[in-house]
Amino acid sequence: EYRGINPRPRDFDRFWAEGLAEIKSIEPETAFVKAAVDLNGLDAENVYFTSAKGSRIRALYVAPKDRTKKYPVMLLFHGYGGNSGSFFDKAAFAGQGYIVLAMDCRGQRGLSDNGVSVKGTEQTGLIMRGFDDPDPTNLYFRNVFLDTVQLVKVAKSLPHADPGRIYAHGGSQGGALTVACAALCGGDIKKAGAVFPFLCDYQRVWAMDLAEHAYCDIKDYLRAYAPFEGKQAHVWEKLGYIDLQHLADRISAEVLWATGLMDNICPPSSQFAAYNKIKAKKEMLLYTNHGHEGLPDLADLMSGFFNAGTFQ
């Protein structure tokens, strides 16, 4: 029943309305570059598109060669500090008849640019990047969230894509972007498979003394710039712009959410803050003996979730 403690900024809705208006105005200028890989029966290409703040974003594209029919689209999002992986990894979904678009997060270990210059300190991680900039639109994850919206625009433009069957999936940071994408894209996302999502209820993570690992830059920032509790309120308020619990009630997609109750990287209670605000059809898989790690049988369960009702 937990519903979070991190505050929601008073102008939260305006903040995201302006962000969505910005991304709507940007032409993706999509370019496809054939990849030097051979996947039997599948096309493999690099896709580049323009997104928030003019950054050029790259995604892997893997799809059936037969373009005489419409295919569902699977949007895949990777973990924190990583990249979209290999083309071969995407063959599991593409071989089942999906178009796969796997996005590199800007400025991480892939090929997407982050052309945003920010004022103020930059910490060891990316949560606090842009935090001290007087312009809150320079928050790093604000722009990554909008990149997922632009990726949906790219997916819908594909002539062999079925715009009524666009799905999102990922774990950790990828789970967070799955939730953000489903929230910000409204009815365009029909199903979302989120695995122990990051970026939920920052103040709860701090209160549990778990601002380590992926959340370590919050701890670094507070130690350096807000060491007294009375000076921390503005931190939680501004981080509220990129807190998924405040976006979750916008989701209309069917959601399958998996978490490990022993997760000390993305604490389960922080995830519950977002999950419990989802009004759409949803189910949570609770792995009672697992943490932030591979979850047994989950890939098969997610495949069944996405495939149900997809193929006739």
Coordinates of C-alpha atoms in Angstrom, one line a residue:
E1 CA 0.0 0.0 0.0
Y2 CA 3.0 2.3 0.3
R3 CA 2.7 5.4 -1.9
G4 CA 6.0 7.2 -1.4
I5 CA 7.4 10.2 0.5
N6 CA 9.4 12.1 -2.1
P7 CA 7.5 15.4 -2.8
R8 CA 5.9 16.2 -6.1
P9 CA 6.8 19.7 -7.4
R10 CA 3.8 22.0 -7.6
D11 CA 4.4 22.7 -11.3
F12 CA 5.1 19.0 -12.2
D13 CA 2.3 18.8 -14.8
R14 CA 3.4 22.0 -16.5
F15 CA 7.0 20.8 -16.5
W16 CA 6.1 17.6 -18.4
A17 CA 3.6 19.3 -20.6
E18 CA 6.3 21.7 -21.8
G19 CA 8.7 18.8 -22.3
L20 CA 6.2 16.8 -24.4
A21 CA 5.5 19.9 -26.4
E22 CA 9.2 20.3 -27.0
I23 CA 9.7 16.7 -28.2
K24 CA 6.6 16.9 -30.4
S25 CA 8.2 19.9 -32.2
I26 CA 11.4 18.1 -33.0
E27 CA 11.7 16.2 -36.3
P28 CA 13.6 12.9 -35.6
E29 CA 15.4 13.1 -39.0
T30 CA 15.8 9.3 -38.8
A31 CA 18.7 7.6 -40.5
F32 CA 19.3 3.9 -41.0
V33 CA 22.8 2.4 -41.4
K34 CA 23.1 -1.2 -42.2
A35 CA 25.1 -3.1 -39.5
A36 CA 28.0 -5.5 -40.4
V37 CA 26.3 -8.5 -38.8
D38 CA 24.5 -11.5 -40.3
L39 CA 21.3 -12.7 -38.6
N40 CA 19.5 -15.4 -40.5
G41 CA 16.2 -14.1 -41.7
L42 CA 16.5 -10.8 -39.9
D43 CA 17.6 -7.3 -40.8
A44 CA 20.0 -5.5 -38.5
E45 CA 20.7 -1.8 -38.7
N46 CA 21.8 1.2 -36.6
V47 CA 19.1 3.8 -36.3
Y48 CA 19.9 7.4 -35.5
F49 CA 17.4 10.1 -34.6
T50 CA 17.3 13.7 -33.2
S51 CA 15.8 14.1 -29.8
A52 CA 15.5 16.6 -26.9
K53 CA 18.1 19.4 -26.8
G54 CA 19.2 18.4 -30.3
S55 CA 21.0 15.3 -29.2
R56 CA 21.5 12.6 -31.7
I57 CA 20.3 9.2 -30.3
R58 CA 21.2 5.7 -31.6
A59 CA 19.2 2.5 -31.4
L60 CA 19.7 -1.0 -32.6
Y61 CA 17.1 -2.2 -35.1
V62 CA 16.4 -5.9 -35.7
A63 CA 13.4 -7.1 -37.6
P64 CA 12.1 -9.8 -39.9
K65 CA 13.2 -9.4 -43.5
D66 CA 9.7 -10.0 -44.8
R67 CA 8.0 -6.6 -45.0
T68 CA 4.7 -7.7 -46.5
K69 CA 2.9 -7.6 -43.1
K70 CA 2.7 -5.5 -40.0
Y71 CA 4.7 -6.4 -36.9
P72 CA 4.4 -5.5 -33.2
V73 CA 7.3 -3.3 -32.0
M74 CA 9.4 -4.1 -28.9
L75 CA 11.2 -1.1 -27.4
L76 CA 14.1 -2.3 -25.2
F77 CA 16.0 -0.2 -22.6
H78 CA 19.3 -1.1 -21.0
G79 CA 20.7 -0.8 -17.5
Y80 CA 22.5 2.1 -15.9
G81 CA 25.9 3.0 -17.4
G82 CA 25.6 0.4 -20.1
N83 CA 24.4 0.3 -23.7
S84 CA 21.9 -1.5 -25.9
G85 CA 24.1 -4.6 -26.3
S86 CA 24.5 -6.7 -29.4
F87 CA 22.3 -7.3 -32.4
F88 CA 22.3 -11.0 -31.7
D89 CA 20.6 -10.4 -28.3
K90 CA 17.6 -8.9 -30.0
A91 CA 17.0 -12.0 -32.2
A92 CA 14.9 -13.6 -29.4
F93 CA 12.2 -11.1 -29.9
A94 CA 12.7 -10.5 -33.6
G95 CA 12.7 -14.2 -34.3
Q96 CA 9.2 -14.3 -32.8
G97 CA 8.0 -11.6 -35.2
Y98 CA 8.7 -8.4 -33.5
I99 CA 10.5 -5.3 -34.8
V100 CA 13.0 -4.5 -32.1
L101 CA 14.3 -1.0 -31.3
A102 CA 16.9 -1.0 -28.5
M103 CA 18.0 2.6 -27.5
D104 CA 21.4 3.6 -26.3
C105 CA 20.9 6.1 -23.4
R106 CA 22.6 9.4 -24.2
G107 CA 26.1 9.9 -22.8
Q108 CA 26.4 6.4 -21.4
R109 CA 28.4 3.5 -22.9
G110 CA 26.7 3.4 -26.3
L111 CA 26.7 5.7 -29.3
S112 CA 24.1 8.3 -28.3
D113 CA 25.3 11.9 -27.8
N114 CA 24.4 14.0 -24.9
G115 CA 24.8 17.5 -26.2
V116 CA 23.6 19.3 -23.1
S117 CA 26.0 21.6 -21.3
V118 CA 25.0 22.1 -17.7
K119 CA 26.0 24.6 -15.1
G120 CA 27.0 23.6 -11.6
T121 CA 28.5 20.5 -10.1
E122 CA 28.5 17.1 -11.8
Q123 CA 28.6 14.1 -9.5
T124 CA 29.8 10.6 -9.9
G125 CA 26.4 9.5 -11.4
L126 CA 23.8 10.9 -13.6
I127 CA 20.8 11.5 -11.3
M128 CA 22.3 14.8 -10.1
R129 CA 23.6 15.9 -13.6
G130 CA 22.1 19.3 -14.3
F131 CA 20.7 19.6 -10.7
D132 CA 22.5 22.9 -10.0
D133 CA 21.6 24.3 -13.3
P134 CA 18.9 27.0 -12.9
D135 CA 17.1 25.5 -15.9
P136 CA 15.4 22.3 -14.7
T137 CA 15.0 21.1 -18.3
N138 CA 18.8 20.3 -18.1
L139 CA 18.2 17.5 -15.7
Y140 CA 19.8 14.5 -17.3
F141 CA 16.9 12.1 -16.9
R142 CA 14.3 14.6 -18.0
N143 CA 15.9 14.4 -21.4
V144 CA 16.4 10.6 -21.4
F145 CA 12.7 10.2 -20.6
L146 CA 11.9 12.4 -23.6
D147 CA 14.2 10.3 -25.8
T148 CA 11.9 7.4 -25.1
V149 CA 9.0 9.4 -26.4
Q150 CA 10.9 10.3 -29.6
L151 CA 11.8 6.6 -30.0
V152 CA 8.0 5.8 -30.0
K153 CA 7.6 8.4 -32.8
V154 CA 10.3 6.6 -34.8
A155 CA 8.6 3.3 -34.2
K156 CA 5.3 4.6 -35.4
S157 CA 6.8 5.9 -38.6
L158 CA 8.1 2.5 -39.7
P159 CA 5.8 1.4 -42.6
H160 CA 5.9 -2.3 -41.5
A161 CA 5.1 -1.5 -37.8
D162 CA 1.7 -2.0 -36.2
P163 CA 1.2 1.2 -34.3
G164 CA -1.5 -0.5 -32.2
R165 CA 1.1 -3.0 -30.8
I166 CA 4.0 -1.1 -29.4
Y167 CA 5.5 -2.5 -26.2
A168 CA 8.3 -1.5 -23.8
H169 CA 10.7 -3.6 -21.7
G170 CA 13.8 -3.3 -19.6
G171 CA 15.4 -3.8 -16.2
S172 CA 16.8 -1.4 -13.6
Q173 CA 17.4 1.8 -15.5
G174 CA 15.8 0.0 -18.4
G175 CA 12.8 -0.7 -16.1
A176 CA 12.7 3.0 -15.2
L177 CA 12.6 4.0 -18.9
T178 CA 9.9 1.4 -19.6
V179 CA 7.8 3.1 -16.9
A180 CA 8.6 6.6 -18.1
C181 CA 7.9 5.7 -21.7
A182 CA 4.5 4.1 -20.9
A183 CA 3.6 7.2 -18.8
L184 CA 4.6 9.9 -21.2
C185 CA 3.4 8.2 -24.4
G186 CA -0.1 7.6 -23.2
G187 CA -2.0 5.1 -25.3
D188 CA 0.8 4.5 -27.7
I189 CA 2.3 1.9 -25.4
K190 CA 0.0 -1.1 -25.0
K191 CA 2.2 -3.4 -22.7
A192 CA 5.1 -2.6 -20.4
G193 CA 7.4 -5.1 -18.8
A194 CA 9.3 -3.4 -16.0
V195 CA 12.0 -5.2 -14.0
F196 CA 13.1 -3.7 -10.6
P197 CA 12.9 -0.1 -11.9
F198 CA 15.4 2.6 -10.9
L199 CA 14.5 6.3 -10.3
C200 CA 11.6 5.9 -7.8
D201 CA 11.1 7.7 -4.5
Y202 CA 14.6 9.2 -4.0
Q203 CA 13.9 10.4 -0.5
R204 CA 12.8 6.9 0.6
V205 CA 16.1 5.4 -0.8
W206 CA 18.0 8.0 1.2
A207 CA 16.0 7.4 4.4
M208 CA 16.8 3.7 4.1
D209 CA 20.6 4.5 3.9
L210 CA 20.7 2.9 0.5
A211 CA 22.0 5.9 -1.5
E212 CA 24.8 3.7 -2.7
H213 CA 25.6 2.0 -6.0
A214 CA 23.3 3.5 -8.6
Y215 CA 22.1 6.2 -6.2
C216 CA 25.5 7.2 -4.9
D217 CA 25.6 10.6 -6.4
I218 CA 22.6 11.7 -4.2
K219 CA 24.7 10.8 -1.2
D220 CA 27.8 12.6 -2.6
Y221 CA 25.7 15.7 -3.3
L222 CA 24.1 15.8 0.1
R223 CA 27.4 15.3 1.9
A224 CA 29.0 18.1 -0.1
Y225 CA 26.2 20.7 -0.5
A226 CA 23.3 19.9 2.0
P227 CA 24.8 18.2 5.0
F228 CA 22.1 19.4 7.4
E229 CA 18.6 18.0 7.1
G230 CA 17.0 21.4 7.1
K231 CA 18.8 22.2 3.9
Q232 CA 17.7 19.1 2.0
A233 CA 14.0 19.9 1.2
H234 CA 14.9 21.6 -2.1
V235 CA 16.9 18.5 -3.2
W236 CA 13.9 16.2 -2.9
E237 CA 11.6 18.8 -4.4
K238 CA 13.7 19.2 -7.6
L239 CA 14.3 15.5 -7.9
G240 CA 10.5 15.1 -7.9
Y241 CA 10.5 16.2 -11.5
I242 CA 12.2 12.9 -12.5
D243 CA 10.6 10.6 -9.9
L244 CA 8.6 7.9 -11.6
Q245 CA 6.1 7.7 -8.8
H246 CA 4.7 11.0 -10.0
L247 CA 4.3 9.8 -13.6
A248 CA 2.9 6.4 -12.9
D249 CA -0.8 7.3 -12.7
R250 CA -0.6 8.4 -16.4
I251 CA 0.1 4.8 -17.6
S252 CA -2.7 3.2 -19.6
A253 CA -0.6 0.2 -20.8
E254 CA -1.0 -3.3 -19.3
V255 CA 1.9 -3.7 -16.9
L256 CA 3.9 -6.7 -15.7
W257 CA 6.4 -5.6 -13.0
A258 CA 9.0 -7.8 -11.4
T259 CA 11.0 -7.2 -8.3
G260 CA 13.2 -9.0 -5.8
L261 CA 12.3 -8.4 -2.2
M262 CA 16.0 -8.6 -1.2
D263 CA 17.0 -5.8 -3.7
N264 CA 19.3 -3.3 -2.0
I265 CA 20.1 -1.4 -5.2
C266 CA 16.6 -0.3 -6.1
P267 CA 14.7 -1.0 -2.9
P268 CA 11.3 -2.7 -3.3
S269 CA 9.5 -0.1 -1.3
S270 CA 10.7 2.7 -3.6
Q271 CA 9.3 0.7 -6.5
F272 CA 6.0 0.2 -4.7
A273 CA 5.6 4.0 -4.5
A274 CA 5.3 4.0 -8.3
Y275 CA 3.6 0.7 -8.8
N276 CA 0.8 1.5 -6.4
K277 CA -0.1 4.6 -8.3
I278 CA -0.7 2.8 -11.6
K279 CA -4.4 2.7 -12.4
A280 CA -4.2 0.5 -15.5
K281 CA -4.3 -3.3 -15.5
K282 CA -1.2 -4.5 -13.7
E283 CA 0.5 -7.5 -12.0
M284 CA 3.6 -7.7 -9.8
L285 CA 5.9 -10.7 -9.6
L286 CA 7.5 -10.8 -6.2
Y287 CA 10.7 -12.8 -6.0
T288 CA 11.0 -13.2 -2.3
N289 CA 14.6 -14.6 -2.2
H290 CA 16.2 -12.5 -4.9
G291 CA 17.8 -9.1 -5.1
H292 CA 19.0 -7.0 -8.0
E293 CA 20.0 -9.9 -10.2
G294 CA 18.8 -12.3 -12.8
L295 CA 15.4 -13.6 -11.9
P296 CA 14.6 -17.2 -12.6
D297 CA 12.1 -17.9 -15.5
L298 CA 11.4 -14.2 -15.9
A299 CA 12.4 -14.1 -19.5
D300 CA 9.9 -16.8 -20.3
L301 CA 7.2 -15.1 -18.2
M302 CA 7.8 -11.8 -20.0
S303 CA 7.7 -13.5 -23.4
G304 CA 4.3 -15.0 -22.5
F305 CA 3.0 -11.6 -21.3
F306 CA 4.0 -9.8 -24.5
N307 CA 2.9 -12.7 -26.8
A308 CA -0.5 -13.2 -25.3
G309 CA -3.1 -11.9 -27.8
T310 CA -0.4 -10.7 -30.1
F311 CA -0.3 -13.3 -32.8
Q312 CA -3.3 -14.7 -34.6

